[in-house]
mmCIF file of C-alpha atoms in Angstrom:
data_model
loop_
_atom_site.group_PDB
_atom_site.id
_atom_site.type_symbol
_atom_site.label_atom_id
_atom_site.label_comp_id
_atom_site.label_asym_id
_atom_site.label_seq_id
_atom_site.Cartn_x
_atom_site.Cartn_y
_atom_site.Cartn_z
ATOM 1 C CA UNK O 1 -19.096 4.961 10.617
ATOM 2 C CA UNK O 2 -17.990 1.760 11.467
ATOM 3 C CA UNK O 3 -18.674 -1.103 14.456
ATOM 4 C CA UNK O 4 -18.034 -0.345 18.048
ATOM 5 C CA UNK O 5 -15.295 -2.248 19.424
ATOM 6 C CA UNK O 6 -16.970 -4.552 22.509
ATOM 7 C CA UNK O 7 -15.669 -3.854 25.741
ATOM 8 C CA UNK O 8 -13.660 -6.279 27.502
ATOM 9 C CA UNK O 9 -11.242 -7.195 25.085
ATOM 10 C CA UNK O 10 -8.601 -4.781 25.254
ATOM 11 C CA UNK O 11 -5.214 -5.426 26.171
ATOM 12 C CA UNK O 12 -3.442 -3.448 28.585
ATOM 13 C CA UNK O 13 -0.455 -1.765 27.289
ATOM 14 C CA UNK O 14 2.779 -2.293 28.489
ATOM 15 C CA UNK O 15 4.594 0.783 28.119
ATOM 16 C CA UNK O 16 8.327 1.027 29.909
ATOM 17 C CA UNK O 17 8.827 4.661 30.705
ATOM 18 C CA UNK O 18 11.009 5.174 28.164
ATOM 19 C CA UNK O 19 8.193 5.167 25.973
ATOM 20 C CA UNK O 20 5.641 6.797 27.616
ATOM 21 C CA UNK O 21 5.474 9.489 25.456
ATOM 22 C CA UNK O 22 6.036 7.874 22.308
ATOM 23 C CA UNK O 23 3.309 7.706 20.082
ATOM 24 C CA UNK O 24 3.535 4.636 17.109
ATOM 25 C CA UNK O 25 1.307 6.081 14.011
ATOM 26 C CA UNK O 26 0.208 3.121 12.014
ATOM 27 C CA UNK O 27 -2.152 4.215 8.467
ATOM 28 C CA UNK O 28 -4.028 1.223 7.955
ATOM 29 C CA UNK O 29 -6.419 0.374 4.905
ATOM 30 C CA UNK O 30 -7.887 -3.420 4.625
ATOM 31 C CA UNK O 31 -4.636 -4.638 6.672
ATOM 32 C CA UNK O 32 -6.557 -6.991 8.468
ATOM 33 C CA UNK O 33 -4.557 -9.982 8.347
ATOM 34 C CA UNK O 34 -1.123 -8.293 9.382
ATOM 35 C CA UNK O 35 -2.699 -5.811 11.972
ATOM 36 C CA UNK O 36 -2.714 -7.656 14.798
ATOM 37 C CA UNK O 37 0.788 -8.763 15.052
ATOM 38 C CA UNK O 38 2.049 -5.638 13.897
ATOM 39 C CA UNK O 39 0.339 -3.686 17.128
ATOM 40 C CA UNK O 40 1.281 -6.712 19.601
ATOM 41 C CA UNK O 41 5.153 -6.218 18.565
ATOM 42 C CA UNK O 42 4.413 -2.100 18.970
ATOM 43 C CA UNK O 43 2.840 -2.278 22.343
ATOM 44 C CA UNK O 44 6.304 -2.196 24.421
ATOM 45 C CA UNK O 45 7.448 0.890 22.694
ATOM 46 C CA UNK O 46 4.706 3.129 22.983
ATOM 47 C CA UNK O 47 0.967 4.281 22.679
ATOM 48 C CA UNK O 48 -0.009 2.807 19.514
ATOM 49 C CA UNK O 49 -2.202 4.728 17.053
ATOM 50 C CA UNK O 50 -3.432 2.413 14.178
ATOM 51 C CA UNK O 51 -5.485 5.384 11.671
ATOM 52 C CA UNK O 52 -8.065 3.000 9.729
ATOM 53 C CA UNK O 53 -8.017 4.417 6.434
ATOM 54 C CA UNK O 54 -11.867 3.887 5.723
ATOM 55 C CA UNK O 55 -11.332 -0.317 5.722
ATOM 56 C CA UNK O 56 -14.187 -2.708 4.520
ATOM 57 C CA UNK O 57 -12.037 -5.698 6.251
ATOM 58 C CA UNK O 58 -12.547 -5.185 9.810
ATOM 59 C CA UNK O 59 -8.932 -3.925 10.382
ATOM 60 C CA UNK O 60 -9.798 -1.215 12.977
ATOM 61 C CA UNK O 61 -11.867 -3.713 15.142
ATOM 62 C CA UNK O 62 -8.824 -5.984 14.979
ATOM 63 C CA UNK O 63 -6.342 -3.491 15.974
ATOM 64 C CA UNK O 64 -8.385 -1.847 18.725
ATOM 65 C CA UNK O 65 -9.079 -5.644 20.256
ATOM 66 C CA UNK O 66 -4.754 -5.940 19.733
ATOM 67 C CA UNK O 67 -4.713 -2.665 21.624
ATOM 68 C CA UNK O 68 -4.500 0.256 19.722
ATOM 69 C CA UNK O 69 -5.958 3.383 19.429
ATOM 70 C CA UNK O 70 -8.210 3.397 16.140
ATOM 71 C CA UNK O 71 -9.036 6.705 14.702
ATOM 72 C CA UNK O 72 -11.057 6.170 11.487
ATOM 73 C CA UNK O 73 -11.438 7.590 8.880
ATOM 74 C CA UNK O 74 -15.306 7.540 7.327
ATOM 75 C CA UNK O 75 -13.936 7.240 3.804
ATOM 76 C CA UNK O 76 -11.014 6.361 2.436
ATOM 77 C CA UNK O 77 -8.237 9.148 1.648
ATOM 78 C CA UNK O 78 -5.057 7.726 1.478
ATOM 79 C CA UNK O 79 -2.008 6.661 3.449
ATOM 80 C CA UNK O 80 -0.548 10.599 2.981
ATOM 81 C CA UNK O 81 -4.423 11.519 5.093
ATOM 82 C CA UNK O 82 -4.063 8.814 7.633
ATOM 83 C CA UNK O 83 -0.607 9.622 8.419
ATOM 84 C CA UNK O 84 -1.347 13.159 9.115
ATOM 85 C CA UNK O 85 -4.515 12.098 11.347
ATOM 86 C CA UNK O 86 -2.421 9.940 13.483
ATOM 87 C CA UNK O 87 0.150 12.738 13.873
ATOM 88 C CA UNK O 88 -2.192 15.512 14.808
ATOM 89 C CA UNK O 89 -4.061 12.951 17.078
ATOM 90 C CA UNK O 90 -0.686 12.297 18.576
ATOM 91 C CA UNK O 91 0.084 15.958 19.040
ATOM 92 C CA UNK O 92 -3.369 16.809 20.581
ATOM 93 C CA UNK O 93 -2.447 14.029 23.235
ATOM 94 C CA UNK O 94 0.625 15.071 23.901
ATOM 95 C CA UNK O 95 3.287 13.213 22.028
ATOM 96 C CA UNK O 96 6.929 14.203 22.373
ATOM 97 C CA UNK O 97 7.890 11.475 19.670
ATOM 98 C CA UNK O 98 6.310 9.968 16.890
ATOM 99 C CA UNK O 99 7.008 6.822 15.227
ATOM 100 C CA UNK O 100 5.598 6.158 11.813
ATOM 101 C CA UNK O 101 5.330 2.520 11.073
ATOM 102 C CA UNK O 102 4.000 0.473 7.963
ATOM 103 C CA UNK O 103 0.901 -1.788 9.006
ATOM 104 C CA UNK O 104 2.276 -4.420 6.346
ATOM 105 C CA UNK O 105 4.411 -5.752 8.878
ATOM 106 C CA UNK O 106 7.517 -4.962 6.791
ATOM 107 C CA UNK O 107 9.347 -2.840 9.575
ATOM 108 C CA UNK O 108 10.834 -4.056 12.539
ATOM 109 C CA UNK O 109 9.622 -3.130 16.014
ATOM 110 C CA UNK O 110 13.144 -3.709 17.597
ATOM 111 C CA UNK O 111 14.393 -0.867 15.864
ATOM 112 C CA UNK O 112 12.295 1.918 17.218
ATOM 113 C CA UNK O 113 14.658 1.831 20.547
ATOM 114 C CA UNK O 114 17.804 2.233 19.022
ATOM 115 C CA UNK O 115 16.571 5.030 16.564
ATOM 116 C CA UNK O 116 15.053 6.964 19.832
ATOM 117 C CA UNK O 117 18.411 6.367 21.542
ATOM 118 C CA UNK O 118 20.321 7.949 18.259
ATOM 119 C CA UNK O 119 17.609 10.510 18.245
ATOM 120 C CA UNK O 120 17.569 11.852 21.670
ATOM 121 C CA UNK O 121 21.850 11.826 21.583
ATOM 122 C CA UNK O 122 22.119 13.685 18.494
ATOM 123 C CA UNK O 123 19.386 16.341 19.248
ATOM 124 C CA UNK O 124 18.117 16.372 15.573
ATOM 125 C CA UNK O 125 14.357 17.326 15.088
ATOM 126 C CA UNK O 126 13.861 13.671 13.244
ATOM 127 C CA UNK O 127 15.544 10.450 12.152
ATOM 128 C CA UNK O 128 14.520 8.732 8.772
ATOM 129 C CA UNK O 129 14.945 5.233 8.112
ATOM 130 C CA UNK O 130 16.842 3.695 5.800
ATOM 131 C CA UNK O 131 17.167 0.087 4.565
ATOM 132 C CA UNK O 132 20.129 0.899 2.445
ATOM 133 C CA UNK O 133 22.049 1.949 6.145
ATOM 134 C CA UNK O 134 20.198 -1.405 7.681
ATOM 135 C CA UNK O 135 19.391 -4.525 5.850
ATOM 136 C CA UNK O 136 16.893 -5.795 3.770
ATOM 137 C CA UNK O 137 15.255 -9.270 3.660
ATOM 138 C CA UNK O 138 13.500 -10.711 0.024
ATOM 139 C CA UNK O 139 14.162 -7.321 -1.837
ATOM 140 C CA UNK O 140 14.105 -8.133 -5.585
ATOM 141 C CA UNK O 141 16.546 -6.723 -8.012
ATOM 142 C CA UNK O 142 13.358 -4.840 -9.924
ATOM 143 C CA UNK O 143 12.033 -3.296 -6.555
ATOM 144 C CA UNK O 144 15.876 -2.446 -5.698
ATOM 145 C CA UNK O 145 16.146 -0.304 -9.022
ATOM 146 C CA UNK O 146 12.862 1.354 -8.661
ATOM 147 C CA UNK O 147 14.064 2.632 -5.184
ATOM 148 C CA UNK O 148 17.679 3.424 -6.708
ATOM 149 C CA UNK O 149 15.713 5.493 -9.506
ATOM 150 C CA UNK O 150 13.232 7.356 -7.010
ATOM 151 C CA UNK O 151 16.510 8.250 -4.315
ATOM 152 C CA UNK O 152 18.222 9.834 -7.381
ATOM 153 C CA UNK O 153 15.219 11.811 -8.358
ATOM 154 C CA UNK O 154 14.517 12.588 -4.963
ATOM 155 C CA UNK O 155 17.471 14.045 -3.990
ATOM 156 C CA UNK O 156 17.696 15.888 -6.930
ATOM 157 C CA UNK O 157 14.250 17.253 -6.488
ATOM 158 C CA UNK O 158 14.809 18.396 -2.898
ATOM 159 C CA UNK O 159 18.341 19.225 -2.694
ATOM 160 C CA UNK O 160 18.485 16.545 0.284
ATOM 161 C CA UNK O 161 21.212 13.657 0.184
ATOM 162 C CA UNK O 162 19.363 10.609 1.490
ATOM 163 C CA UNK O 163 20.119 6.762 0.886
ATOM 164 C CA UNK O 164 16.516 5.688 1.112
ATOM 165 C CA UNK O 165 13.636 8.355 0.224
ATOM 166 C CA UNK O 166 10.741 5.870 0.446
ATOM 167 C CA UNK O 167 10.516 4.638 4.019
ATOM 168 C CA UNK O 168 7.392 4.655 5.928
ATOM 169 C CA UNK O 169 9.719 4.483 9.303
ATOM 170 C CA UNK O 170 10.223 7.750 10.734
ATOM 171 C CA UNK O 171 10.850 9.111 14.322
ATOM 172 C CA UNK O 172 9.728 12.801 14.725
ATOM 173 C CA UNK O 173 10.074 14.941 17.812
ATOM 174 C CA UNK O 174 7.066 16.730 18.512
ATOM 175 C CA UNK O 175 8.701 19.514 16.722
ATOM 176 C CA UNK O 176 9.162 18.125 13.850
ATOM 177 C CA UNK O 177 5.704 16.767 14.033
ATOM 178 C CA UNK O 178 3.979 20.432 14.437
ATOM 179 C CA UNK O 179 6.138 21.636 11.137
ATOM 180 C CA UNK O 180 4.883 19.071 9.245
ATOM 181 C CA UNK O 181 1.776 19.501 7.442
ATOM 182 C CA UNK O 182 1.083 16.775 4.587
ATOM 183 C CA UNK O 183 -1.637 17.536 1.970
ATOM 184 C CA UNK O 184 -0.684 14.915 -0.396
ATOM 185 C CA UNK O 185 -3.268 12.455 0.324
ATOM 186 C CA UNK O 186 -1.685 9.252 -1.392
ATOM 187 C CA UNK O 187 1.417 8.198 -2.481
ATOM 188 C CA UNK O 188 3.145 11.314 -3.255
ATOM 189 C CA UNK O 189 3.230 11.803 0.741
ATOM 190 C CA UNK O 190 6.416 10.344 0.937
ATOM 191 C CA UNK O 191 8.174 13.008 -1.543
ATOM 192 C CA UNK O 192 6.108 16.001 -0.229
ATOM 193 C CA UNK O 193 7.794 14.873 3.636
ATOM 194 C CA UNK O 194 11.208 15.037 2.394
ATOM 195 C CA UNK O 195 10.506 18.662 0.758
ATOM 196 C CA UNK O 196 8.876 19.650 4.014
ATOM 197 C CA UNK O 197 11.998 18.778 5.820
ATOM 198 C CA UNK O 198 13.778 21.010 3.849
ATOM 199 C CA UNK O 199 11.481 23.800 3.700
ATOM 200 C CA UNK O 200 10.740 23.743 7.332
ATOM 201 C CA UNK O 201 14.699 23.661 7.690
ATOM 202 C CA UNK O 202 14.206 20.859 9.872
ATOM 203 C CA UNK O 203 17.530 18.626 11.729
ATOM 204 C CA UNK O 204 17.852 15.106 10.130
ATOM 205 C CA UNK O 205 19.853 11.846 10.366
ATOM 206 C CA UNK O 206 19.540 8.769 8.707
ATOM 207 C CA UNK O 207 19.324 5.600 10.877
ATOM 208 C CA UNK O 208 19.622 1.823 9.931
ATOM 209 C CA UNK O 209 16.446 -0.247 9.777
ATOM 210 C CA UNK O 210 15.319 -3.714 8.759
ATOM 211 C CA UNK O 211 12.728 -3.952 6.015
ATOM 212 C CA UNK O 212 11.237 -7.488 5.561
ATOM 213 C CA UNK O 213 9.745 -8.134 2.051
ATOM 214 C CA UNK O 214 7.009 -10.777 1.943
ATOM 215 C CA UNK O 215 4.656 -11.905 -0.616
ATOM 216 C CA UNK O 216 2.097 -10.151 1.362
ATOM 217 C CA UNK O 217 3.965 -6.820 1.752
ATOM 218 C CA UNK O 218 5.040 -6.594 -2.327
ATOM 219 C CA UNK O 219 1.762 -7.517 -2.830
ATOM 220 C CA UNK O 220 0.391 -4.457 -0.852
ATOM 221 C CA UNK O 221 3.242 -2.372 -2.094
ATOM 222 C CA UNK O 222 3.549 0.100 -4.843
ATOM 223 C CA UNK O 223 4.009 -0.432 -8.306
ATOM 224 C CA UNK O 224 6.601 1.056 -10.380
ATOM 225 C CA UNK O 225 3.528 2.706 -12.885
ATOM 226 C CA UNK O 226 2.210 4.413 -9.877
ATOM 227 C CA UNK O 227 5.757 6.731 -10.350
ATOM 228 C CA UNK O 228 4.040 9.202 -12.811
ATOM 229 C CA UNK O 229 0.967 9.422 -10.624
ATOM 230 C CA UNK O 230 3.309 10.537 -7.833
ATOM 231 C CA UNK O 231 4.644 13.303 -10.187
ATOM 232 C CA UNK O 232 1.496 14.348 -11.375
ATOM 233 C CA UNK O 233 0.619 14.858 -7.488
ATOM 234 C CA UNK O 234 3.546 16.406 -6.829
ATOM 235 C CA UNK O 235 3.188 19.310 -9.851
ATOM 236 C CA UNK O 236 -0.181 19.996 -9.003
ATOM 237 C CA UNK O 237 1.001 20.504 -5.191
ATOM 238 C CA UNK O 238 3.501 22.582 -6.116
ATOM 239 C CA UNK O 239 1.379 24.846 -8.462
ATOM 240 C CA UNK O 240 -1.248 24.897 -5.613
ATOM 241 C CA UNK O 241 1.745 26.080 -3.692
ATOM 242 C CA UNK O 242 0.198 23.553 -1.020
ATOM 243 C CA UNK K 1 -32.240 29.782 -40.828
ATOM 244 C CA UNK K 2 -33.668 26.743 -38.504
ATOM 245 C CA UNK K 3 -30.208 26.012 -37.196
ATOM 246 C CA UNK K 4 -29.693 29.822 -36.408
ATOM 247 C CA UNK K 5 -33.052 29.871 -34.267
ATOM 248 C CA UNK K 6 -32.205 26.659 -32.590
ATOM 249 C CA UNK K 7 -28.660 27.707 -31.502
ATOM 250 C CA UNK K 8 -30.080 31.091 -30.743
ATOM 251 C CA UNK K 9 -32.712 29.217 -28.168
ATOM 252 C CA UNK K 10 -30.100 27.277 -26.781
ATOM 253 C CA UNK K 11 -27.685 30.296 -26.078
ATOM 254 C CA UNK K 12 -30.297 32.312 -24.814
ATOM 255 C CA UNK K 13 -31.242 29.593 -22.103
ATOM 256 C CA UNK K 14 -27.972 29.407 -21.047
ATOM 257 C CA UNK K 15 -27.548 32.848 -20.526
ATOM 258 C CA UNK K 16 -31.071 33.552 -18.831
ATOM 259 C CA UNK K 17 -29.952 30.518 -16.405
ATOM 260 C CA UNK K 18 -26.474 32.387 -15.983
ATOM 261 C CA UNK K 19 -28.142 35.683 -15.330
ATOM 262 C CA UNK K 20 -30.291 33.842 -12.580
ATOM 263 C CA UNK K 21 -27.893 32.422 -11.181
ATOM 264 C CA UNK K 22 -25.361 35.345 -11.225
ATOM 265 C CA UNK K 23 -25.350 35.692 -7.393
ATOM 266 C CA UNK K 24 -24.439 32.128 -6.653
ATOM 267 C CA UNK K 25 -21.101 32.444 -8.721
ATOM 268 C CA UNK K 26 -20.463 35.753 -10.298
ATOM 269 C CA UNK K 27 -17.236 34.978 -12.276
ATOM 270 C CA UNK K 28 -18.717 31.938 -13.721
ATOM 271 C CA UNK K 29 -21.940 33.357 -14.480
ATOM 272 C CA UNK K 30 -20.447 36.606 -16.338
ATOM 273 C CA UNK K 31 -18.429 34.756 -18.593
ATOM 274 C CA UNK K 32 -20.913 32.537 -19.518
ATOM 275 C CA UNK K 33 -23.335 35.553 -20.411
ATOM 276 C CA UNK K 34 -20.268 36.861 -22.434
ATOM 277 C CA UNK K 35 -19.658 33.974 -24.110
ATOM 278 C CA UNK K 36 -23.227 33.390 -24.775
ATOM 279 C CA UNK K 37 -23.491 36.972 -26.184
ATOM 280 C CA UNK K 38 -21.084 36.314 -28.385
ATOM 281 C CA UNK K 39 -22.065 33.531 -29.735
ATOM 282 C CA UNK K 40 -25.700 34.801 -30.674
ATOM 283 C CA UNK K 41 -23.953 37.253 -32.254
ATOM 284 C CA UNK K 42 -21.626 35.104 -34.428
ATOM 285 C CA UNK K 43 -24.833 33.169 -35.422
ATOM 286 C CA UNK K 44 -26.198 36.138 -36.851
ATOM 287 C CA UNK K 45 -23.593 38.272 -38.195
ATOM 288 C CA UNK K 46 -21.053 35.329 -39.163
ATOM 289 C CA UNK K 47 -18.940 37.586 -41.441
ATOM 290 C CA UNK K 48 -17.974 39.289 -37.802
ATOM 291 C CA UNK K 49 -15.748 36.392 -37.208
ATOM 292 C CA UNK K 50 -14.299 35.948 -40.632
ATOM 293 C CA UNK K 51 -13.204 39.869 -39.985
ATOM 294 C CA UNK K 52 -12.028 39.245 -36.491
ATOM 295 C CA UNK K 53 -9.800 36.576 -38.029
ATOM 296 C CA UNK K 54 -8.347 38.490 -40.581
ATOM 297 C CA UNK K 55 -7.658 40.957 -38.110
ATOM 298 C CA UNK K 56 -5.640 38.499 -36.123
ATOM 299 C CA UNK K 57 -3.781 36.862 -38.778
ATOM 300 C CA UNK K 58 -6.083 33.681 -38.932
ATOM 301 C CA UNK K 59 -7.649 32.377 -42.461
ATOM 302 C CA UNK K 60 -10.728 31.673 -41.596
ATOM 303 C CA UNK K 61 -13.356 32.591 -38.976
ATOM 304 C CA UNK K 62 -14.373 29.219 -38.178
ATOM 305 C CA UNK K 63 -10.466 28.595 -37.245
ATOM 306 C CA UNK K 64 -10.579 31.760 -35.360
ATOM 307 C CA UNK K 65 -13.760 30.086 -33.055
ATOM 308 C CA UNK K 66 -12.348 26.889 -32.900
ATOM 309 C CA UNK K 67 -8.736 28.178 -31.544
ATOM 310 C CA UNK K 68 -10.864 30.062 -28.877
ATOM 311 C CA UNK K 69 -13.383 27.163 -28.334
ATOM 312 C CA UNK K 70 -9.727 25.072 -27.195
ATOM 313 C CA UNK K 71 -8.293 27.599 -25.148
ATOM 314 C CA UNK K 72 -11.700 28.093 -23.596
ATOM 315 C CA UNK K 73 -11.907 24.452 -23.082
ATOM 316 C CA UNK K 74 -8.502 23.941 -21.209
ATOM 317 C CA UNK K 75 -8.979 26.898 -19.057
ATOM 318 C CA UNK K 76 -11.973 25.534 -17.603
ATOM 319 C CA UNK K 77 -10.886 21.442 -17.572
ATOM 320 C CA UNK K 78 -7.788 23.315 -15.366
ATOM 321 C CA UNK K 79 -10.213 25.010 -13.489
ATOM 322 C CA UNK K 80 -12.665 22.639 -12.648
ATOM 323 C CA UNK K 81 -9.346 19.930 -11.591
ATOM 324 C CA UNK K 82 -7.900 22.330 -9.498
ATOM 325 C CA UNK K 83 -11.422 23.157 -7.982
ATOM 326 C CA UNK K 84 -11.716 19.399 -7.429
ATOM 327 C CA UNK K 85 -8.008 19.219 -5.869
ATOM 328 C CA UNK K 86 -9.425 22.010 -3.422
ATOM 329 C CA UNK K 87 -12.796 20.540 -2.389
ATOM 330 C CA UNK K 88 -10.314 17.017 -1.695
ATOM 331 C CA UNK K 89 -8.730 18.907 0.771
ATOM 332 C CA UNK K 90 -11.514 20.006 2.239
ATOM 333 C CA UNK K 91 -13.068 17.068 2.367
ATOM 334 C CA UNK K 92 -9.928 15.543 4.246
ATOM 335 C CA UNK K 93 -9.868 18.067 6.898
ATOM 336 C CA UNK K 94 -13.571 17.025 7.261
ATOM 337 C CA UNK K 95 -12.980 13.429 7.459
ATOM 338 C CA UNK K 96 -9.936 13.915 9.994
ATOM 339 C CA UNK K 97 -12.000 16.337 12.390
ATOM 340 C CA UNK K 98 -14.357 13.291 12.239
ATOM 341 C CA UNK K 99 -12.058 10.251 12.863
ATOM 342 C CA UNK K 100 -10.106 12.418 16.052
ATOM 343 C CA UNK K 101 -13.274 13.390 17.710
ATOM 344 C CA UNK K 102 -14.808 10.033 17.288
ATOM 345 C CA UNK K 103 -11.682 8.108 18.549
ATOM 346 C CA UNK K 104 -12.687 6.074 21.661
ATOM 347 C CA UNK K 105 -10.555 7.238 24.798
ATOM 348 C CA UNK K 106 -7.716 4.658 25.326
ATOM 349 C CA UNK K 107 -9.089 1.101 26.635
ATOM 350 C CA UNK K 108 -7.519 1.643 29.920
ATOM 351 C CA UNK K 109 -9.324 4.451 30.657
ATOM 352 C CA UNK K 110 -12.395 3.262 29.786
ATOM 353 C CA UNK K 111 -11.775 0.181 32.149
ATOM 354 C CA UNK K 112 -10.745 2.420 35.202
ATOM 355 C CA UNK K 113 -13.999 4.686 34.539
ATOM 356 C CA UNK K 114 -15.976 1.479 34.854
ATOM 357 C CA UNK K 115 -13.940 0.019 37.780
ATOM 358 C CA UNK K 116 -15.359 3.618 39.647
ATOM 359 C CA UNK K 117 -18.703 2.863 38.805
ATOM 360 C CA UNK K 118 -18.469 -0.734 40.402
ATOM 361 C CA UNK K 119 -16.853 0.185 43.515
ATOM 362 C CA UNK K 120 -20.031 2.614 43.736
ATOM 363 C CA UNK K 121 -22.152 -0.040 43.504
ATOM 364 C CA UNK K 122 -23.227 0.316 40.101
ATOM 365 C CA UNK K 123 -22.885 -2.232 36.746
ATOM 366 C CA UNK K 124 -19.106 -2.181 35.876
ATOM 367 C CA UNK K 125 -19.912 -3.586 32.769
ATOM 368 C CA UNK K 126 -22.005 -2.341 29.547
ATOM 369 C CA UNK K 127 -24.554 -4.482 28.084
ATOM 370 C CA UNK K 128 -22.578 -6.543 25.139
#
């Protein structure tokens, strides 16, 4: 079920008092190339929980050596499932705020303190990152078109008015994390997340974040052809009343 | 005649299996038993399908059987699909429980535990 991480190679987390009750959940599948840098950059901002989604390249070991706590799925289930596992683990361990963060290095950890501050000041249940309110580096035109089309569809189907409907950067209060229950294991979880915000009547804001596209992250990202699969997953989810 | 005997044998076998397994999954077993019984009857009395088809406004008995087959296949496919989805959900819950249960305690907790053991005179490092 995965190798034991050897003792003595862990880093002591240097978490300031501002982020003591903050848990950063990073779902990861075969991200051994990027996960160490991601974990190290997140360590000052809270307890880092990397959910190893059945990786076969030692992602979990690398993440643990970098200082993360690593719950490991025995089989690959999908990003949605990994996110839910991370959230449940964080809640069980007393998290008051949960940050969801991608493992491919697209997100900027420096956005965490700013958005956390906005969240605390505004007293909403969660804050959603938006690249269109913030900035993007290296985004292609085709990716922009795909995201704008997804935004149009999502805003129509959920009734929410968002600028970025497919951003993995979010900060949830404990209340929001307890209210949301993701049942979509794979990429449809992003849409399900928004649907549940609406159903659970959670208050939210969008906050500006920076998304950096690299060759590595683009290769890992979604294809436009995946949109049909996501649509089918959402439809069956509705039929099953999940 | 040989085909009737062959079809009847196959349908009877399936019917017997369905009846033997009826306690394991009653709805599926009963449905299967009903389908097999109807099939055996139609094999030996094909004119019944024709009469029923005419009553329902279908041209031929074989057409009626074909339409019923399509509907039944779609229903079974949908049932199987949703059963698989339900099974996937259960597997996810199980895998999540395993992942959380097996998560190593925070490294800093283990280091503190090892330091406490060292101060009591025991070895502070696990074997590598």
